[in-house]
Coordinates of C-alpha atoms in Angstrom, one line a residue:
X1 CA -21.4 -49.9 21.3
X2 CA -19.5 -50.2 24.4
X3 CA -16.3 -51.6 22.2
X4 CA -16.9 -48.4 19.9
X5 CA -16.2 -46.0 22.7
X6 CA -13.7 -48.5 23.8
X7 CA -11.4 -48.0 20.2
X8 CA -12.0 -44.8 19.2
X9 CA -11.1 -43.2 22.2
X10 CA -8.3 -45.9 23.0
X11 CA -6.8 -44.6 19.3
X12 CA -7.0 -40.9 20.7
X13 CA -5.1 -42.2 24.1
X14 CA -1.8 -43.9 21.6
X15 CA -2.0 -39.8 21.6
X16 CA -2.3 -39.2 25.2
X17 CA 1.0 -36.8 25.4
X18 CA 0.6 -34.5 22.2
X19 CA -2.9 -34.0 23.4
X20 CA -2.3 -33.4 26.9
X21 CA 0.4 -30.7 25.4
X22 CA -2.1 -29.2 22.8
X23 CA -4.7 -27.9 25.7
X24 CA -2.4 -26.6 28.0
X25 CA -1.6 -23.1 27.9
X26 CA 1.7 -21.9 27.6
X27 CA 3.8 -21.8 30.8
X28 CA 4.3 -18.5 32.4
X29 CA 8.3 -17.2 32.1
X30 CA 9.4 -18.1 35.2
X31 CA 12.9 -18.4 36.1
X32 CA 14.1 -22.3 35.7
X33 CA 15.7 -24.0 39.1
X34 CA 19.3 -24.9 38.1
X35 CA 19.4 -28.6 38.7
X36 CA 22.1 -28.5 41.5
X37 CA 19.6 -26.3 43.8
X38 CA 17.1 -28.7 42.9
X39 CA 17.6 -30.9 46.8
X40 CA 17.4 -27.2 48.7
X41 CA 14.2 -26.3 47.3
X42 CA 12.9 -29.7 47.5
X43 CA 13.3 -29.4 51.0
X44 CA 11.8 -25.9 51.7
X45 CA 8.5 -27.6 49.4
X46 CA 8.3 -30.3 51.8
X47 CA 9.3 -28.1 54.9
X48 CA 5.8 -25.7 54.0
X49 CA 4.0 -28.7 52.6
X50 CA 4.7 -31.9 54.5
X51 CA 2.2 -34.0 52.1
X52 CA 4.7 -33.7 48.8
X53 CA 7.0 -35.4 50.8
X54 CA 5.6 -38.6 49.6
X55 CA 5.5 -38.2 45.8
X56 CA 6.6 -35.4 44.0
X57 CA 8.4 -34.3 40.6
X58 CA 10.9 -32.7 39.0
X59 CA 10.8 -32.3 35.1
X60 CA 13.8 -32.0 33.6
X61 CA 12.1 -30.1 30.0
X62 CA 8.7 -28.2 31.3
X63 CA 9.3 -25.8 28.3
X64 CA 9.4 -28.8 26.0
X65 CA 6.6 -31.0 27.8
X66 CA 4.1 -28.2 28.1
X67 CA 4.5 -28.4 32.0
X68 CA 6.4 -27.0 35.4
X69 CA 9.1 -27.6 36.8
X70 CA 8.8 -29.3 40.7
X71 CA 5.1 -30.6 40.8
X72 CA 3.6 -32.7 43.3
X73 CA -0.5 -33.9 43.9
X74 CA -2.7 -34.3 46.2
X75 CA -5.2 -37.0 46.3
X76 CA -9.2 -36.3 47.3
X77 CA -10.8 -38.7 49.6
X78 CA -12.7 -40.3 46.6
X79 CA -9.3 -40.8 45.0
X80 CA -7.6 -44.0 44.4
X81 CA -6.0 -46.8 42.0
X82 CA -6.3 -45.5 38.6
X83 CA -9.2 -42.6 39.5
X84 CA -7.5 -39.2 39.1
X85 CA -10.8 -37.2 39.1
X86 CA -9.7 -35.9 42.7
X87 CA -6.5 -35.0 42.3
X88 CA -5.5 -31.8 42.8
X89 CA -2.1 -30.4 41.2
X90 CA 0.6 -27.5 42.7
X91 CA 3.8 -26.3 41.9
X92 CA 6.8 -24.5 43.4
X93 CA 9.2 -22.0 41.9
X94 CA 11.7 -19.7 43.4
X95 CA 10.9 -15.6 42.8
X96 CA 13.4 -12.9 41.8
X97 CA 14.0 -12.8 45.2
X98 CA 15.0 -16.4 45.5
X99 CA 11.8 -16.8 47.4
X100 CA 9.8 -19.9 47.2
X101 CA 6.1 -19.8 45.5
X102 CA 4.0 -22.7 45.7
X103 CA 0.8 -22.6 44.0
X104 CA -2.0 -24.4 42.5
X105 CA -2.2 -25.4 38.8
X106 CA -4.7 -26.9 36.4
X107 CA -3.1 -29.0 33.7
X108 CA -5.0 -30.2 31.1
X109 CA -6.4 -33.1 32.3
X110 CA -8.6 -34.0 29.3
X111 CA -6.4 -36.7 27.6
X112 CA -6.7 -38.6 30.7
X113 CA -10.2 -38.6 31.2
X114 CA -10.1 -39.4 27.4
X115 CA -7.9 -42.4 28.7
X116 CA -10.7 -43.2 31.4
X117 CA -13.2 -43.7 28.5
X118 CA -11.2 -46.4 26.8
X119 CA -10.6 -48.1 30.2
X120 CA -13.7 -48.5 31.4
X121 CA -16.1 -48.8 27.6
X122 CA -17.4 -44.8 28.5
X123 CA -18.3 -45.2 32.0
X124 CA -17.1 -42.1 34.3
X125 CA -15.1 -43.8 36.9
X126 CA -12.0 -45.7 36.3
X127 CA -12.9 -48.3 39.3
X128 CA -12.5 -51.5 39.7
X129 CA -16.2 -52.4 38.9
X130 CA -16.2 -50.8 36.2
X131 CA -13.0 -52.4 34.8
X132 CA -14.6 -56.2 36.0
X133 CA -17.8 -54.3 33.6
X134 CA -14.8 -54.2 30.5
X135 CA -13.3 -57.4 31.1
X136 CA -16.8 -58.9 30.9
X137 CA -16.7 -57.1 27.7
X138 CA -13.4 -58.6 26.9
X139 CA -14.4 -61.7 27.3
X140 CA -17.5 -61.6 24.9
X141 CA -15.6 -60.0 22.4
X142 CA -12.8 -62.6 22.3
X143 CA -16.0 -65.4 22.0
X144 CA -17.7 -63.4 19.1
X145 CA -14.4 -63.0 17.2
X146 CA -12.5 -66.9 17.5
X147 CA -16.5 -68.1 16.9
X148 CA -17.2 -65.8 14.1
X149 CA -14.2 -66.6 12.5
X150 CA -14.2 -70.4 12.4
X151 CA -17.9 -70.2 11.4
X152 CA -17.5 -67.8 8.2
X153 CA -13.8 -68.9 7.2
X154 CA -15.1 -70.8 4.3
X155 CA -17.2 -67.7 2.9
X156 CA -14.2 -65.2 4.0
X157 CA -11.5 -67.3 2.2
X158 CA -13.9 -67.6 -0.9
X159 CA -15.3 -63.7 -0.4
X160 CA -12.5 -61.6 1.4
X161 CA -11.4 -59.3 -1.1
X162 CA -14.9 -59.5 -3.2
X163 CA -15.3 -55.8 -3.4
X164 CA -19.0 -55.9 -5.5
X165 CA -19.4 -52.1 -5.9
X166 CA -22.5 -52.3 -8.5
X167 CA -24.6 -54.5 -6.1
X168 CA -26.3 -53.4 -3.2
X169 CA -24.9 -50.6 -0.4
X170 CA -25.6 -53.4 2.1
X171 CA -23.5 -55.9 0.0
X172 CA -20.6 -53.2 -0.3
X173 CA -20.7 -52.0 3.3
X174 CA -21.0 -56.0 4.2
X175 CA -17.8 -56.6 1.9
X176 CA -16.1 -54.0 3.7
X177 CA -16.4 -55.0 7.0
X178 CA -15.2 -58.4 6.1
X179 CA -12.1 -56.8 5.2
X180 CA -11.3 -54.6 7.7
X181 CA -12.3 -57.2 10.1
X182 CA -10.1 -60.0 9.0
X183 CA -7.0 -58.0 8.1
X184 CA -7.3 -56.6 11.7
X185 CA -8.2 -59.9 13.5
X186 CA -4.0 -60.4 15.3
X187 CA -4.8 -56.3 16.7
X188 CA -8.4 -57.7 17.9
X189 CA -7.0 -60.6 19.4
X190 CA -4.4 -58.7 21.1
X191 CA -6.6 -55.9 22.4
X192 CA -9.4 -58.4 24.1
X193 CA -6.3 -60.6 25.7
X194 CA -4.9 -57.8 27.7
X195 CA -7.5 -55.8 27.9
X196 CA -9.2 -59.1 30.0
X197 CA -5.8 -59.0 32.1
X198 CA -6.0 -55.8 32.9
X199 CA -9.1 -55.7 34.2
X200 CA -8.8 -58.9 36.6
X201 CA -5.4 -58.9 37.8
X202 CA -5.7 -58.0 40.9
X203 CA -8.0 -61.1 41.0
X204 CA -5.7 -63.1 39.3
X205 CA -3.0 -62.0 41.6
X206 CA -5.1 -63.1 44.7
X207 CA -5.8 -66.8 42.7
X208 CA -2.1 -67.1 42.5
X209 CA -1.2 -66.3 45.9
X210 CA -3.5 -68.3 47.5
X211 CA -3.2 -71.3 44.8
X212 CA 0.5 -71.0 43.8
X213 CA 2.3 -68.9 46.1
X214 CA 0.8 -69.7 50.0
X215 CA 0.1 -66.2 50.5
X216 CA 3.7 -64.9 50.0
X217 CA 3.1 -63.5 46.8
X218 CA 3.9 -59.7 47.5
X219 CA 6.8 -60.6 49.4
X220 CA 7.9 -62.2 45.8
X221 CA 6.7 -59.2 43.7
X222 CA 8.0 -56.7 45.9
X223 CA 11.5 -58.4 46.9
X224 CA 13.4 -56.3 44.7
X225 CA 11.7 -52.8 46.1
X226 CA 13.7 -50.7 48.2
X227 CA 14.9 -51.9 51.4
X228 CA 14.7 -49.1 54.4
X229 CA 18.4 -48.1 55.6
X230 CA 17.8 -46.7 59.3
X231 CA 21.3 -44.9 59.2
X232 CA 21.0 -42.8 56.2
X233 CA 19.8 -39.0 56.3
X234 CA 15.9 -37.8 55.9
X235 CA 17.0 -34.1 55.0
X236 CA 16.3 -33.5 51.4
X237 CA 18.7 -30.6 51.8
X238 CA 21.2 -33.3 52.0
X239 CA 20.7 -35.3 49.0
X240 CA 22.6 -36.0 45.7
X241 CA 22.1 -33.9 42.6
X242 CA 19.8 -34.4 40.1
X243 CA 23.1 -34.0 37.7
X244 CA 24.7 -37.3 39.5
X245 CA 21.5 -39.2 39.6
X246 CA 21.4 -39.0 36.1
X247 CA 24.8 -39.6 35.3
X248 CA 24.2 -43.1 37.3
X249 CA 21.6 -43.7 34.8
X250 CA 23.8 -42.9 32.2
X251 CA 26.0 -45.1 32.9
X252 CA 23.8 -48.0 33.0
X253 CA 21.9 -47.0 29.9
X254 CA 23.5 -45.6 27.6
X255 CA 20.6 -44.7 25.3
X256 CA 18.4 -44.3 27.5
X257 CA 16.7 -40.8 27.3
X258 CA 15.1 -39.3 30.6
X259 CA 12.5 -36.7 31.2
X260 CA 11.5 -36.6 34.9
X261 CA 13.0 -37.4 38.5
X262 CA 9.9 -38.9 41.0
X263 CA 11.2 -38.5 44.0
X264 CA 8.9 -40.7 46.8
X265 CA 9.1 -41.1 50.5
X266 CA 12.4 -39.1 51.0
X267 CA 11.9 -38.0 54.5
X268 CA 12.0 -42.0 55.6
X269 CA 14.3 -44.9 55.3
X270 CA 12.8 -45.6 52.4
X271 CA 13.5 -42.7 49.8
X272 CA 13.7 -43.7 46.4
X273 CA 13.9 -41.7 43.3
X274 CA 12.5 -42.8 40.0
X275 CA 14.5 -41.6 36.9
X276 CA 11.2 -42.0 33.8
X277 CA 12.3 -42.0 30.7
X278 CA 12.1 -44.0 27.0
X279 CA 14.4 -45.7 24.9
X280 CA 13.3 -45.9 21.4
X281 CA 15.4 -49.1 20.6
X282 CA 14.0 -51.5 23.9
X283 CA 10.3 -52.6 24.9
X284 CA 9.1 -49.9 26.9
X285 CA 6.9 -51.4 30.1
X286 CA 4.6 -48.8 30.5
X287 CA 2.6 -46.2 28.3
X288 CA 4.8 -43.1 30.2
X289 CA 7.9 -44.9 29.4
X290 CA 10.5 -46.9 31.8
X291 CA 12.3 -45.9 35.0
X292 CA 15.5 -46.8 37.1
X293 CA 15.3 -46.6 40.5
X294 CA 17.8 -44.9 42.7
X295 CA 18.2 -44.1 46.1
X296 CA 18.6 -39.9 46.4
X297 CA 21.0 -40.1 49.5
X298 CA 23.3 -42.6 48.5
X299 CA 23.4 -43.3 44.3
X300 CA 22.4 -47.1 45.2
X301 CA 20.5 -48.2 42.3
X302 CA 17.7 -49.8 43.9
X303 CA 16.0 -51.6 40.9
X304 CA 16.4 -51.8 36.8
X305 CA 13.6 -54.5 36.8
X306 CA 11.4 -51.6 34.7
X307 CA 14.3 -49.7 33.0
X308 CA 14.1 -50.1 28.7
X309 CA 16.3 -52.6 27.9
X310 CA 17.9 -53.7 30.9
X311 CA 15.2 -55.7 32.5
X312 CA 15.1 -59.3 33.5
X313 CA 13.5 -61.9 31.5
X314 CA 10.5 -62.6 33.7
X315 CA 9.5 -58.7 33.6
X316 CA 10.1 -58.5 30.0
X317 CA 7.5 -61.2 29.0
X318 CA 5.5 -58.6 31.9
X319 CA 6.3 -55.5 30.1
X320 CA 5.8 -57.0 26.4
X321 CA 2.2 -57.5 27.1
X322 CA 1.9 -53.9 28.5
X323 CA 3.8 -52.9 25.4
X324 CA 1.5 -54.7 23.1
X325 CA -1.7 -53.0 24.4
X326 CA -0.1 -49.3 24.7
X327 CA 1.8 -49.6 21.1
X328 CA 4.9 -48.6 23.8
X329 CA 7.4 -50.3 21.0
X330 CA 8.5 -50.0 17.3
X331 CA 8.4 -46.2 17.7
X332 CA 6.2 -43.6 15.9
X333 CA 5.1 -45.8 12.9
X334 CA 3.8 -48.7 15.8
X335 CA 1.7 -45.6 17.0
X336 CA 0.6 -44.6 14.3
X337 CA -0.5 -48.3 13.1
X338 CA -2.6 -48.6 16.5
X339 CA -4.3 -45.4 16.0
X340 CA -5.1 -46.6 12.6
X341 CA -5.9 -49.8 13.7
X342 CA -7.9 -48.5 16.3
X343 CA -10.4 -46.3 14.5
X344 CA -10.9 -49.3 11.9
X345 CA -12.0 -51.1 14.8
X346 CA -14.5 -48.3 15.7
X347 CA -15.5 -48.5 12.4
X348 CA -15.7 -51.8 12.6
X349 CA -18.2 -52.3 15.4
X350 CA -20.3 -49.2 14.0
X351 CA -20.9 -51.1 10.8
X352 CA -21.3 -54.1 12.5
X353 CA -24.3 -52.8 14.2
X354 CA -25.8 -51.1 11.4
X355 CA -25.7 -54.4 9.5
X356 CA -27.1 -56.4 12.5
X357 CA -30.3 -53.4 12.2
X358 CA -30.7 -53.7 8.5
X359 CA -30.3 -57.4 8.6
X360 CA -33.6 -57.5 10.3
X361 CA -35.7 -54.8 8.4
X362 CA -39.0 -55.9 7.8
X363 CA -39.5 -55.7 3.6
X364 CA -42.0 -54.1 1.8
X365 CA -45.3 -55.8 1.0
X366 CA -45.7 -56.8 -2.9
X367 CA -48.1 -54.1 -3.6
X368 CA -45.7 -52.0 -2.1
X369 CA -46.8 -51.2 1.4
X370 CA -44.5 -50.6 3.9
X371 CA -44.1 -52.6 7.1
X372 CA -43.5 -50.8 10.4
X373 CA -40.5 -51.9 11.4
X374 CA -40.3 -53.7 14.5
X375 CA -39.3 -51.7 17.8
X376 CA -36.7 -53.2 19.0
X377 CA -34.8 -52.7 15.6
X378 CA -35.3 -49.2 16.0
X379 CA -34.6 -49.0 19.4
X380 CA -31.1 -50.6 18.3
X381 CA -30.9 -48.4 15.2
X382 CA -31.2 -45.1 18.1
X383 CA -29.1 -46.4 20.6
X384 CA -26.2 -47.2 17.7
X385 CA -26.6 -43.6 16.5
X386 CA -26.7 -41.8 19.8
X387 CA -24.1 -43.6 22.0
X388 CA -21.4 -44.1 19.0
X389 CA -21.8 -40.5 17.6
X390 CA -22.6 -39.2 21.1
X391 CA -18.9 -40.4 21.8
X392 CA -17.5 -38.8 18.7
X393 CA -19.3 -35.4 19.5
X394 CA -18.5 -35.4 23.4
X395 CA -14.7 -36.0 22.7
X396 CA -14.3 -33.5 20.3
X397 CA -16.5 -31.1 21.8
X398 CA -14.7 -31.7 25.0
X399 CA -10.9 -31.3 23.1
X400 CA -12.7 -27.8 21.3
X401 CA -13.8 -26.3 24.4
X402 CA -10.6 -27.2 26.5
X403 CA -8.6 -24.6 25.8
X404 CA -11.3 -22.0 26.5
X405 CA -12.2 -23.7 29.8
X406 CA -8.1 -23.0 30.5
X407 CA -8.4 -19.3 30.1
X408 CA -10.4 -19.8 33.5
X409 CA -7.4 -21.2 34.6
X410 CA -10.0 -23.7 36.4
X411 CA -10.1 -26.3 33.8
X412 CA -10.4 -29.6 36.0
X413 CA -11.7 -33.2 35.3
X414 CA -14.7 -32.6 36.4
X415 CA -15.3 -29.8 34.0
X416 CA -14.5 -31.8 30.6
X417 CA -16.9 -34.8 32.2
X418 CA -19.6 -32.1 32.6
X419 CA -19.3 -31.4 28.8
X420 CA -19.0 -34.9 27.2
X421 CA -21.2 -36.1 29.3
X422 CA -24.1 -33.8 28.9
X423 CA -23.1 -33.6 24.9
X424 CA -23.3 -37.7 25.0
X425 CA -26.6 -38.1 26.6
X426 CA -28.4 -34.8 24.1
X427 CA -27.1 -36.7 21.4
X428 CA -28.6 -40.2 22.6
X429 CA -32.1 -37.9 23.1
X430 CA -31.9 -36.3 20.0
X431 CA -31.8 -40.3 18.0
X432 CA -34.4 -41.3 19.8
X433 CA -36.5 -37.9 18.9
X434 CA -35.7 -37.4 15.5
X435 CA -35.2 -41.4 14.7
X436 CA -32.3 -43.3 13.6
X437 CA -32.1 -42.3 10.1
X438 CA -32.4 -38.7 10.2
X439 CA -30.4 -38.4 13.4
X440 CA -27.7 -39.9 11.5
X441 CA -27.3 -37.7 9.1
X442 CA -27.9 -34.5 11.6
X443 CA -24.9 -36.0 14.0
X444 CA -22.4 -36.7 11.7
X445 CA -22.7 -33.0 10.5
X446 CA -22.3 -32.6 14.3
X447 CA -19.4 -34.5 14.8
X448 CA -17.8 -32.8 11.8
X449 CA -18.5 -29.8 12.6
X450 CA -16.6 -30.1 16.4
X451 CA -14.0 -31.9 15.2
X452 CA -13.5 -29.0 13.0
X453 CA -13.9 -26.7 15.9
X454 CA -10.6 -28.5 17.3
X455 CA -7.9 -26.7 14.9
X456 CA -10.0 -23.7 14.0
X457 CA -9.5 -23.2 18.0
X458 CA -6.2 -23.2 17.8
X459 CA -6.2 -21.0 14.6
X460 CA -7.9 -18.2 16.2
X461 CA -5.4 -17.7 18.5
X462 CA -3.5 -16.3 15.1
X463 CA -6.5 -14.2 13.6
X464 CA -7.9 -12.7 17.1
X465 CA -4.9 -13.2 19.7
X466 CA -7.1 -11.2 21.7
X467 CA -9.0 -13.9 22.5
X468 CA -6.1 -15.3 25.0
X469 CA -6.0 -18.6 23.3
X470 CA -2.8 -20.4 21.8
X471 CA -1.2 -23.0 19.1
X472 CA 2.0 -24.8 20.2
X473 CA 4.0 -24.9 16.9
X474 CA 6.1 -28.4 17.6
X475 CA 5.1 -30.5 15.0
X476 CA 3.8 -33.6 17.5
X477 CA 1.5 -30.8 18.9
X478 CA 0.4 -30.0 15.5
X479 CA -0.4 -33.4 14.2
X480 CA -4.0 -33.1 17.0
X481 CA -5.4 -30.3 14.7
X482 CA -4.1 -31.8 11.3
X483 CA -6.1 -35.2 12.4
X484 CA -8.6 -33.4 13.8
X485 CA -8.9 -31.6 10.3
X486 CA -8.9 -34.8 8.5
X487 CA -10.9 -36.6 10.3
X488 CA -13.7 -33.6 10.6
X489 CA -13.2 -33.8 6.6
X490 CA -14.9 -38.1 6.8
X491 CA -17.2 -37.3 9.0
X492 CA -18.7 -34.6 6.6
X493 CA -18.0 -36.9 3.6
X494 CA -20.1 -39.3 5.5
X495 CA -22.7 -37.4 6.8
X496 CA -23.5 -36.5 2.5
X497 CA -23.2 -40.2 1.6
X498 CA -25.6 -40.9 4.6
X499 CA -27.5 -37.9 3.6
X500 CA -28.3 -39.9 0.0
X501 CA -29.1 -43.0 1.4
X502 CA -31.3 -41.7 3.5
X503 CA -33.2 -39.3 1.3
X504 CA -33.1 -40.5 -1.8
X505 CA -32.2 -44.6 -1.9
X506 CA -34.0 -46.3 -4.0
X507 CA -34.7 -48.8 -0.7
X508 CA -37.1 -47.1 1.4
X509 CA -38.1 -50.3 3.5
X510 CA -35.4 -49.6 5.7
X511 CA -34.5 -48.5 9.1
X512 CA -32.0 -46.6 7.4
X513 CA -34.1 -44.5 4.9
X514 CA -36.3 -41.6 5.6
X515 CA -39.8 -40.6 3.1
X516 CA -42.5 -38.1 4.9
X517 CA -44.8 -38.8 2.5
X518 CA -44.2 -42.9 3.0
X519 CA -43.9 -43.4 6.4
X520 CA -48.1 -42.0 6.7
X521 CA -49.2 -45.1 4.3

């Protein structure tokens, strides 16, 4: 169940950006900084607020990315590592008067706490407990999958493609997973590998640097990092354009394609800008795409151990494994593979737990008296319902009421964990009320139904434009309320096969079948 939450909403994050860009509102006309006043207004930012000074950004297409212009955060005291719940976002922009305005925003944060889901198997907190909790995870799930296959090879080879559509629903849903789970086994294996390193390698680090490297391990990681130059200026006033810090890149990849400057430390020795951007021909090392790093004052490139296609062969075999998990390779039909891929897998531990349950169903009597089924088997049956649906209806319910929460202009991360959480734990309530087989049915209509809500959202904004709300029109944007169409579409398509087996199968023995009349015998 924990894997379920794990895949589906890891196939929403191969998403992350079109998502992030579909709840956020559109930006407010404001008049665009030209790029060679870019270093005086940086300064003035840092001159009225001293903490951007340590981080902040500079997109080079906020139109186009759904974003503004100079942004910079500022982390909570619960912040840290990958946690972004406490981060709080502002912006700057010059008036009509060439004055500066700074003020605080609030970007759709939703696709990352979508993101935080698939990190951490649906726990809140992206911490490092609760990433040691997924490794553990990891670990199991690479067991159950080399031991499963080596002891069902011979009846896979004999059985894989054995589709037996006039025997039992059992025997077809069986034959199914078979498939799915076979033909995906390489994505499996992948996804359990790296997901295990990314949840221990800080531990892993530590084991090497005591083990391997006699404590001088971050002197060897970090050797290429920016070294401080004492002499040069701390007056971001007095740094280069963001025109000739590009051109630098330019130069040193060609077809490499940026979209934001990240300008950190550039009041000390050690200023450094970082120039993100992707290259759809070289491995990309992370999920938001590559960088070169450049020092603002002087045009020193300070590093191109993470630029796309230019990096060493030690921090490729690094990057390739980053690459593998993220899909950040291959381009658009990779994506689209491991989104794919990734909702089988969903599938494929949903099914695999409603197998396990009807596997141990207790069979009618020969005169035909029913059993009550044991209670642990419907305690798994409720649970499997309620946590893998309650997913599926807090994520879409969630991405529904997003755009609504922005017309507060107060949407934060704590909002959307408010709504999927309270939606996951009614829905893990409501199996355990109305029992496994009748929830079923009743929260797959549900998670049709606000999955549906997801582009009918974005269509009101046509038919009442009243209502403040909006629809980007770029066709990656689009693609979150065609899926979300589609895939609202199969859940309804299953929630009226469900609907039959439920009511009306001929097997009524099961966990998975529903009679009023039976159930008092």
């Amino acid at each position: 169940m924990a894997l379920f939450i794990a895949f589906y909403a890891g196939a929403l994050t191969i998403f992350k950006e079109p998502i992030s860009h579909w709840a956020t509102p559109p930006l407010q006309h404001s008049e665009s900084i030209s790029l060679s006043a870019v270093p005086s207004v940086l300064g003035r930012v840092i001159k009225s607020h001293p903490e951007a000074a340590q981080r902040i950004q500079l997109n080079l297409n906020p139109e186009t990315h759904h974003t503004q212009q100079i942004m910079w955060t500022v982390e909570g005291e619960k912040g840290g590592d990958h946690d972004v719940s406490s981060l709080r976002y502002f912006s700057a922009q010059l008036d009509e008067h060439q004055d500066l305005v700074t003020t605080e925003v609030y970007p759709a944060t939703v696709a990352q706490f979508i993101d935080t889901l698939h990190r951490v198997v649906g726990l809140p907190v992206d911490s490092d407990p609760n990433r040691w909790i997924m490794g553990i995870f990891a670990i199991l799930y690479t067991l159950a999958l080399v031991s499963g296959l080596i002891i069902l090879l011979p009846i896979l080879v004999k059985e894989l493609f054995a589709f037996r559509l006039g025997r039992k629903p059992k025997r077809v849903w069986l034959d199914a997973h078979n498939v799915v789970g076979v033909t995906s086994l390489p994505f499996h294996l992948i996804m359990a590998i790296t997901a295990f390193g990314f949840a221990y390698h800080d531990l892993i680090y530590d084991a090497q640097d005591k083990l391997i490297h006699e404590g001088q391990l971050r002197q060897a990681l970090f050797s290429s990092a920016p070294k401080p130059n004492p002499e040069q200026s701390t007056d971001p006033a007095t740094m280069l354009s963001p025109e000739e810090l590009l051109a630098t890149a330019k130069e040193i990849a060609p077809s490499f394609v940026p979209y934001q400057l990240e300008y950190a430390g550039i009041t000390t020795p050690r200023a450094s800008v970082m120039i993100w951007g992707n290259d759809a021909d070289a491995i990309t090392p992370r999920a938001p795409g590559g960088f070169i790093a450049i020092n603002p004052y002087s045009g020193e490139v300070q590093s191109t151990d993470y630029l796309p296609g230019q990096q060493p062969g030690e921090m490729i075999a690094v990057s390739s494994f980053f690459a593998l998990h993220f899909a950040t390779f291959g381009g658009s039909p990779i994506r689209w593979a491991y989104f794919i891929l990734g909702l089988a897998g969903a599938w494929l531990f949903y099914t695999g737990n409603l197998l396990w349950v009807e596997n141990r169903r207790r069979h009618s009597k020969p005169d035909g008296r029913l059993f009550n089924q044991r209670k642990d088997v419907k305690v798994m049956a409720s649970l499997t319902v309620g946590i893998c649906l309650g997913s599926v209806c807090g994520i879409s319910l969630m991405l529904a009421s997003s755009k609504w929460l922005a017309l507060e202009a107060q949407a934060t991360y704590l909002h959307f964990q408010w709504v999927y959480y309270l939606t996951f734990f009614a829905t893990i309530a409501w199996s355990f009320i109305r029992g496994a087989a009748r929830s079923l049915v009743e929260l797959l209509y549900a998670a049709a139904t606000l999955t549906v809500a997801i582009p009918v959202t974005s269509l009101l904004s046509i038919i009442i434009p009243s209502t403040g709300l909006w629809m980007h029109t770029d066709l990656n944007t689009l693609m979150v309320d065609i899926v979300a169409f589609i895939m609202a579409v199969g859940f309804g398509l299953l929630g009226r096969a469900t609907y039959k087996r439920v009511y009306h199968s001929q097997i009524i023995d099961s966990v998975w079948s529903y009679r009023p009349a039976l159930r008092s015998l």
